Coordinates of N, CA and C in Angstrom, one line a residue:
M1142 N 253.0 146.7 140.1 CA 253.9 145.7 140.7 C 253.0 144.7 141.5
R1143 N 253.3 143.4 141.3 CA 252.6 142.4 142.0 C 253.5 141.3 142.5
I1144 N 253.2 140.7 143.6 CA 254.0 139.6 144.0 C 253.4 138.4 143.3
R1145 N 254.3 137.7 142.6 CA 253.9 136.5 141.9 C 254.3 135.2 142.6
P1146 N 253.5 134.2 142.5 CA 253.7 132.9 143.2 C 255.2 132.5 143.0
E1147 N 255.8 132.6 141.8 CA 257.1 132.2 141.6 C 258.1 133.1 142.4
G1148 N 257.7 134.2 143.0 CA 258.5 135.1 143.7 C 258.6 134.7 145.2
I1149 N 258.0 133.6 145.6 CA 258.0 133.2 147.0 C 259.1 132.1 147.1
D1150 N 260.1 132.3 148.0 CA 261.1 131.3 148.2 C 260.7 130.4 149.3
L1151 N 260.5 129.1 149.0 CA 260.0 128.1 150.0 C 261.1 127.2 150.4
Q1152 N 261.1 126.8 151.6 CA 262.1 125.8 152.1 C 261.5 124.5 151.7
A1153 N 262.3 123.7 151.1 CA 261.9 122.4 150.6 C 261.2 121.6 151.7
G1154 N 260.0 121.1 151.3 CA 259.3 120.2 152.2 C 258.5 120.9 153.4
E1155 N 258.8 122.1 153.6 CA 258.2 122.7 154.8 C 257.0 123.6 154.4
G1156 N 256.9 124.2 153.2 CA 255.9 125.0 152.8 C 255.9 126.4 153.5
N1157 N 257.0 126.7 154.2 CA 257.2 128.1 154.7 C 257.9 129.0 153.7
A1158 N 257.5 130.2 153.7 CA 258.2 131.2 152.8 C 259.4 131.8 153.6
Y1159 N 260.6 131.9 153.1 CA 261.7 132.4 153.8 C 262.2 133.7 153.0
G1160 N 261.6 134.0 152.0 CA 261.9 135.2 151.2 C 260.8 135.5 150.2
V1161 N 260.8 136.8 149.8 CA 259.8 137.2 148.8 C 260.5 138.0 147.8
T1162 N 260.2 137.8 146.6 CA 260.8 138.6 145.5 C 259.7 139.3 144.7
L1163 N 259.8 140.6 144.6 CA 258.9 141.4 143.9 C 259.6 141.8 142.6
N1164 N 258.9 141.6 141.5 CA 259.4 141.8 140.1 C 258.6 142.9 139.5
V1165 N 259.3 143.9 138.9 CA 258.7 144.9 138.1 C 259.6 145.2 136.9
G1166 N 259.1 145.1 135.7 CA 259.9 145.4 134.6 C 261.2 144.5 134.6
G1167 N 262.3 145.0 134.4 CA 263.6 144.3 134.5 C 264.3 144.4 135.8
A1168 N 263.5 144.6 136.9 CA 264.1 144.8 138.2 C 263.4 143.9 139.2
S1169 N 264.2 143.5 140.2 CA 263.6 142.6 141.3 C 264.1 143.1 142.6
L1170 N 263.3 143.0 143.6 CA 263.6 143.2 145.0 C 263.3 142.0 145.8
Q1171 N 264.3 141.4 146.4 CA 264.1 140.2 147.3 C 264.2 140.7 148.7
L1172 N 263.3 140.3 149.6 CA 263.3 140.6 151.0 C 263.5 139.3 151.8
Q1173 N 264.4 139.3 152.8 CA 264.5 138.2 153.7 C 264.8 138.7 155.1
V1174 N 264.4 138.0 156.1 CA 264.6 138.3 157.5 C 265.5 137.2 158.1
F1175 N 266.4 137.6 158.9 CA 267.3 136.7 159.6 C 267.3 137.0 161.0
S1176 N 267.5 136.0 161.9 CA 267.7 136.2 163.3 C 269.1 136.8 163.5
A1177 N 269.2 137.6 164.5 CA 270.5 138.3 164.7 C 270.8 138.4 166.1
P1178 N 272.1 138.5 166.5 CA 272.5 138.6 167.8 C 272.3 140.1 168.3
E1179 N 272.3 140.3 169.6 CA 272.3 141.7 170.1 C 273.4 142.5 169.5
G1180 N 273.2 143.7 169.0 CA 274.2 144.5 168.4 C 274.1 144.4 166.9
G1181 N 273.3 143.5 166.3 CA 273.1 143.5 164.9 C 273.9 142.6 164.1
L1182 N 273.6 142.4 162.9 CA 274.2 141.5 161.9 C 274.6 142.2 160.6
W1183 N 274.0 143.3 160.3 CA 274.2 143.9 159.0 C 275.6 144.3 158.7
G1184 N 276.4 144.8 159.6 CA 277.8 145.1 159.4 C 278.6 143.9 159.0
Q1185 N 278.4 142.8 159.7 CA 279.1 141.5 159.4 C 278.6 141.0 158.1
A1186 N 277.3 141.0 157.9 CA 276.8 140.5 156.6 C 277.3 141.2 155.4
R1187 N 277.5 142.5 155.5 CA 278.0 143.3 154.4 C 279.4 142.8 154.0
H1188 N 280.3 142.6 155.0 CA 281.6 142.1 154.7 C 281.6 140.8 154.1
E1189 N 280.8 139.9 154.6 CA 280.7 138.5 154.0 C 280.1 138.6 152.6
L1190 N 279.1 139.4 152.3 CA 278.6 139.5 151.0 C 279.6 140.0 150.0
V1191 N 280.4 141.1 150.3 CA 281.4 141.6 149.5 C 282.4 140.5 149.1
A1192 N 282.8 139.7 150.1 CA 283.8 138.6 149.9 C 283.2 137.5 148.9
K1193 N 281.9 137.2 149.2 CA 281.2 136.2 148.3 C 281.1 136.6 146.9
I1194 N 280.7 137.9 146.7 CA 280.6 138.4 145.3 C 281.9 138.4 144.6
A1195 N 283.0 138.8 145.3 CA 284.3 138.7 144.7 C 284.7 137.3 144.4
A1196 N 284.5 136.4 145.3 CA 284.8 135.0 145.0 C 284.1 134.4 143.8
A1197 N 282.9 134.9 143.6 CA 282.1 134.4 142.4 C 282.4 135.1 141.1
G1198 N 283.4 136.0 141.2 CA 283.9 136.7 140.0 C 283.2 138.1 139.7
G1199 N 282.5 138.6 140.7 CA 281.8 139.9 140.6 C 282.6 140.9 141.3
E1200 N 282.1 142.1 141.3 CA 282.7 143.3 141.9 C 281.7 143.9 142.9
A1201 N 282.1 144.4 144.0 CA 281.2 145.0 145.0 C 282.0 146.0 145.9
Q1202 N 281.3 147.0 146.2 CA 281.8 148.1 147.1 C 280.8 148.5 148.1
E1203 N 281.2 148.7 149.3 CA 280.3 149.3 150.3 C 280.2 150.8 150.1
G1204 N 279.1 151.4 150.4 CA 278.9 152.8 150.3 C 277.7 153.2 151.1
T1205 N 277.4 154.5 151.1 CA 276.3 155.0 151.9 C 275.2 155.4 150.9
G1206 N 274.0 154.9 151.2 CA 272.8 155.2 150.4 C 271.8 155.8 151.2
R1207 N 270.6 156.0 150.7 CA 269.5 156.6 151.5 C 269.1 155.8 152.7
L1208 N 269.4 154.5 152.7 CA 269.0 153.7 153.9 C 270.3 153.4 154.7
G1209 N 271.3 154.1 154.6 CA 272.6 153.8 155.3 C 273.6 153.0 154.5
M1210 N 274.4 152.2 155.2 CA 275.4 151.5 154.5 C 274.8 150.4 153.6
E1211 N 275.3 150.3 152.4 CA 274.8 149.3 151.5 C 275.9 148.8 150.6
I1212 N 275.7 147.8 149.8 CA 276.6 147.2 148.9 C 276.1 147.4 147.5
R1213 N 277.0 147.9 146.6 CA 276.6 148.1 145.2 C 277.7 147.3 144.4
G1214 N 277.2 146.7 143.3 CA 278.2 145.9 142.5 C 277.6 145.2 141.3
T1215 N 278.3 144.3 140.8 CA 277.8 143.5 139.7 C 278.2 142.0 140.0
V1216 N 277.4 141.1 139.5 CA 277.6 139.7 139.7 C 277.5 139.0 138.3
P1217 N 278.2 137.9 138.1 CA 278.1 137.2 136.8 C 276.7 136.8 136.6
G1218 N 276.2 137.0 135.4 CA 274.9 136.6 135.1 C 274.8 135.9 133.7
G1219 N 273.6 135.5 133.3 CA 273.4 134.8 132.1 C 273.8 133.4 132.2
E1220 N 273.6 132.6 131.2 CA 273.9 131.2 131.2 C 275.4 130.9 131.3
S1221 N 276.2 131.8 130.7 CA 277.6 131.6 130.7 C 278.3 132.3 131.8
G1222 N 277.6 133.2 132.5 CA 278.2 134.0 133.6 C 278.9 135.2 133.1
A1223 N 278.8 135.4 131.7 CA 279.6 136.5 131.1 C 278.9 137.8 131.1
D1224 N 277.6 137.8 131.4 CA 276.8 139.0 131.4 C 276.7 139.6 132.8
P1225 N 277.3 140.7 133.1 CA 277.3 141.3 134.4 C 275.9 141.8 134.8
V1226 N 275.4 141.5 136.0 CA 274.1 141.9 136.5 C 274.3 142.9 137.6
G1227 N 273.7 144.0 137.6 CA 273.8 145.0 138.7 C 273.1 144.5 139.9
V1228 N 273.7 144.7 141.1 CA 273.1 144.3 142.3 C 273.3 145.3 143.4
R1229 N 272.4 145.5 144.3 CA 272.5 146.4 145.4 C 271.9 145.7 146.6
F1230 N 272.6 145.6 147.7 CA 272.2 145.0 149.0 C 271.9 146.2 150.0
I1231 N 270.7 146.1 150.6 CA 270.4 147.1 151.6 C 270.0 146.3 152.9
G1232 N 270.2 146.8 154.0 CA 269.9 146.1 155.2 C 269.6 147.0 156.4
C1233 N 268.9 146.4 157.4 CA 268.5 147.1 158.6 C 268.5 146.1 159.8
D1234 N 269.2 146.5 160.8 CA 269.1 145.7 162.1 C 268.0 146.2 163.0
G1235 N 267.4 145.2 163.6 CA 266.3 145.4 164.6 C 266.6 144.6 165.8
P1236 N 265.7 144.6 166.8 CA 266.0 143.8 168.0 C 265.8 142.3 167.7
G1237 N 267.0 141.7 167.6 CA 267.0 140.2 167.3 C 266.8 139.8 165.9
W1238 N 266.8 140.8 165.0 CA 266.6 140.4 163.5 C 267.4 141.4 162.6
M1239 N 267.5 140.9 161.4 CA 268.1 141.8 160.3 C 267.2 141.6 159.1
L1240 N 266.7 142.7 158.5 CA 266.0 142.7 157.2 C 267.0 143.0 156.1
R1241 N 267.0 142.1 155.1 CA 267.9 142.3 154.0 C 267.1 142.4 152.7
G1242 N 267.5 143.4 151.9 CA 266.9 143.6 150.6 C 267.9 143.5 149.5
V1243 N 267.6 142.8 148.4 CA 268.5 142.7 147.3 C 267.8 143.2 146.1
L1244 N 268.4 144.3 145.5 CA 267.9 144.8 144.2 C 268.8 144.3 143.1
T1245 N 268.2 143.8 142.1 CA 268.9 143.3 140.9 C 268.4 143.8 139.6
G1246 N 269.2 143.7 138.6 CA 268.8 144.2 137.3 C 268.7 145.7 137.3
L1247 N 267.7 146.2 136.7 CA 267.5 147.7 136.6 C 267.3 148.3 138.0
G1248 N 266.9 147.6 138.9 CA 266.7 148.1 140.3 C 268.0 148.5 141.0
A1249 N 269.1 148.0 140.5 CA 270.4 148.3 141.1 C 270.8 149.7 140.7
D1250 N 270.3 150.2 139.6 CA 270.8 151.5 139.1 C 269.7 152.6 138.9
S1251 N 268.5 152.2 138.8 CA 267.4 153.1 138.5 C 267.0 153.9 139.8
D1252 N 267.0 155.2 139.7 CA 266.6 156.0 140.9 C 265.1 155.8 141.2
I1253 N 264.3 155.7 140.1 CA 262.9 155.5 140.3 C 262.5 154.2 141.0
I1254 N 263.1 153.1 140.5 CA 262.9 151.8 141.1 C 263.5 151.7 142.5
Q1255 N 264.6 152.4 142.7 CA 265.2 152.4 144.0 C 264.3 153.1 145.0
E1256 N 263.6 154.1 144.6 CA 262.7 154.8 145.5 C 261.5 153.9 145.8
Q1257 N 261.0 153.2 144.8 CA 259.9 152.2 145.1 C 260.4 151.2 146.1
A1258 N 261.6 150.6 145.8 CA 262.1 149.6 146.7 C 262.3 150.1 148.1
R1259 N 262.8 151.3 148.2 CA 263.0 151.9 149.5 C 261.7 152.0 150.3
R1260 N 260.6 152.4 149.6 CA 259.3 152.6 150.3 C 258.8 151.2 150.7
I1261 N 259.0 150.2 149.9 CA 258.6 148.8 150.3 C 259.4 148.3 151.5
F1262 N 260.8 148.6 151.4 CA 261.7 148.1 152.5 C 261.3 148.8 153.8
V1263 N 261.2 150.1 153.8 CA 260.9 150.7 155.1 C 259.5 150.5 155.6
G1264 N 258.6 150.0 154.7 CA 257.3 149.6 155.1 C 257.1 148.2 155.6
A1265 N 258.2 147.4 155.5 CA 258.1 146.0 156.0 C 258.0 146.0 157.5
V1266 N 257.2 145.1 158.0 CA 257.0 144.9 159.4 C 257.6 143.6 159.8
V1267 N 258.5 143.6 160.8 CA 259.2 142.4 161.3 C 258.8 142.2 162.7
D1268 N 258.3 141.0 163.0 CA 258.0 140.5 164.3 C 258.4 139.1 164.4
I1269 N 259.5 138.8 165.1 CA 260.0 137.5 165.2 C 259.8 136.8 166.5
R1270 N 258.9 137.3 167.3 CA 258.6 136.8 168.7 C 258.3 135.3 168.7
T1271 N 257.5 134.8 167.7 CA 257.1 133.4 167.7 C 257.8 132.7 166.5
A1272 N 258.8 133.2 165.9 CA 259.5 132.6 164.8 C 260.5 131.5 165.2
T1273 N 260.6 130.5 164.4 CA 261.6 129.5 164.6 C 262.6 129.6 163.4
P1274 N 263.7 130.2 163.5 CA 264.6 130.4 162.4 C 265.2 129.0 161.9
L1275 N 265.7 129.0 160.7 CA 266.4 127.8 160.2 C 267.8 127.9 160.8
P1276 N 268.6 126.9 160.6 CA 270.0 126.9 161.1 C 270.8 128.1 160.5
N1277 N 270.5 128.5 159.3 CA 271.2 129.6 158.6 C 270.7 130.9 159.1
G1278 N 269.7 131.0 160.0 CA 269.2 132.2 160.5 C 268.0 132.8 159.8
C1279 N 267.6 132.2 158.6 CA 266.4 132.7 157.9 C 265.2 132.5 158.8
V1280 N 264.3 133.5 158.8 CA 263.1 133.5 159.5 C 261.9 133.3 158.6
P1281 N 261.0 132.4 158.9 CA 259.8 132.3 158.0 C 259.0 133.5 157.9
L1282 N 258.4 133.8 156.8 CA 257.6 134.9 156.6 C 256.1 134.5 156.6
H1283 N 255.3 135.4 157.1 CA 253.8 135.2 157.2 C 253.1 136.4 156.6
W1284 N 252.1 136.2 155.9 CA 251.3 137.3 155.3 C 250.4 137.8 156.4
P1285 N 250.2 139.1 156.4 CA 249.2 139.7 157.4 C 247.8 139.3 156.9
P1286 N 246.9 139.3 157.8 CA 245.5 139.0 157.4 C 245.0 140.0 156.4
L1287 N 244.6 139.4 155.2 CA 244.1 140.3 154.1 C 242.7 139.8 153.8
S1288 N 241.7 140.3 154.4 CA 240.3 139.9 154.1 C 239.9 140.5 152.8
G1289 N 239.3 139.6 152.0 CA 238.9 140.0 150.7 C 240.0 140.0 149.6
W1290 N 241.1 139.5 149.9 CA 242.2 139.5 149.0 C 241.9 138.5 147.9
D1291 N 242.2 138.9 146.6 CA 242.1 138.0 145.5 C 243.3 138.3 144.6
D1292 N 244.2 137.2 144.5 CA 245.4 137.4 143.8 C 245.2 137.9 142.3
D1293 N 244.1 137.5 141.7 CA 243.9 137.9 140.3 C 243.4 139.3 140.1
T1294 N 242.7 139.9 141.1 CA 242.1 141.2 140.9 C 242.6 142.3 141.8
T1295 N 243.4 141.9 142.9 CA 243.8 142.9 143.9 C 245.3 143.3 143.7
P1296 N 245.6 144.5 143.3 CA 247.0 144.9 143.1 C 247.6 145.0 144.5
L1297 N 248.9 144.6 144.6 CA 249.5 144.7 145.9 C 249.9 146.2 146.1
F1298 N 250.4 146.8 145.1 CA 250.8 148.2 145.1 C 250.2 149.0 144.0
D1299 N 249.8 150.2 144.2 CA 249.2 151.0 143.1 C 250.3 151.8 142.5

């Protein structure tokens, strides 16, 4: 599994990354951080996501997974929107932030990929002390210092 340059979500004109998508096989895991009020955002975000998925013609249900409350469902996919794509949203509230993960494709249903995604998700470090969120709450992402990193020869995960 490697992070690919096309997996970095950039805000137009700013050059800041506001999300990262990891692709492996037919599965993807997108991670984003949002600023959040005291008391958290994940509960509210879940309800909004279920409504948005339904409005787009998909199906979604809240349930309990290994990381707590999550959303599982399908969203319209393909060029015509007629091919359903599996999706799973996971989230975690922290002090002043929410980390959201979105598993799509095989990752929404595969136990093996879900375990890999869970390990990546719980290993994420969130520090928003110096962050300036966008109006929608997205927080810019920064890479930790990686001395000797070479995108072509250094695997991100073994």
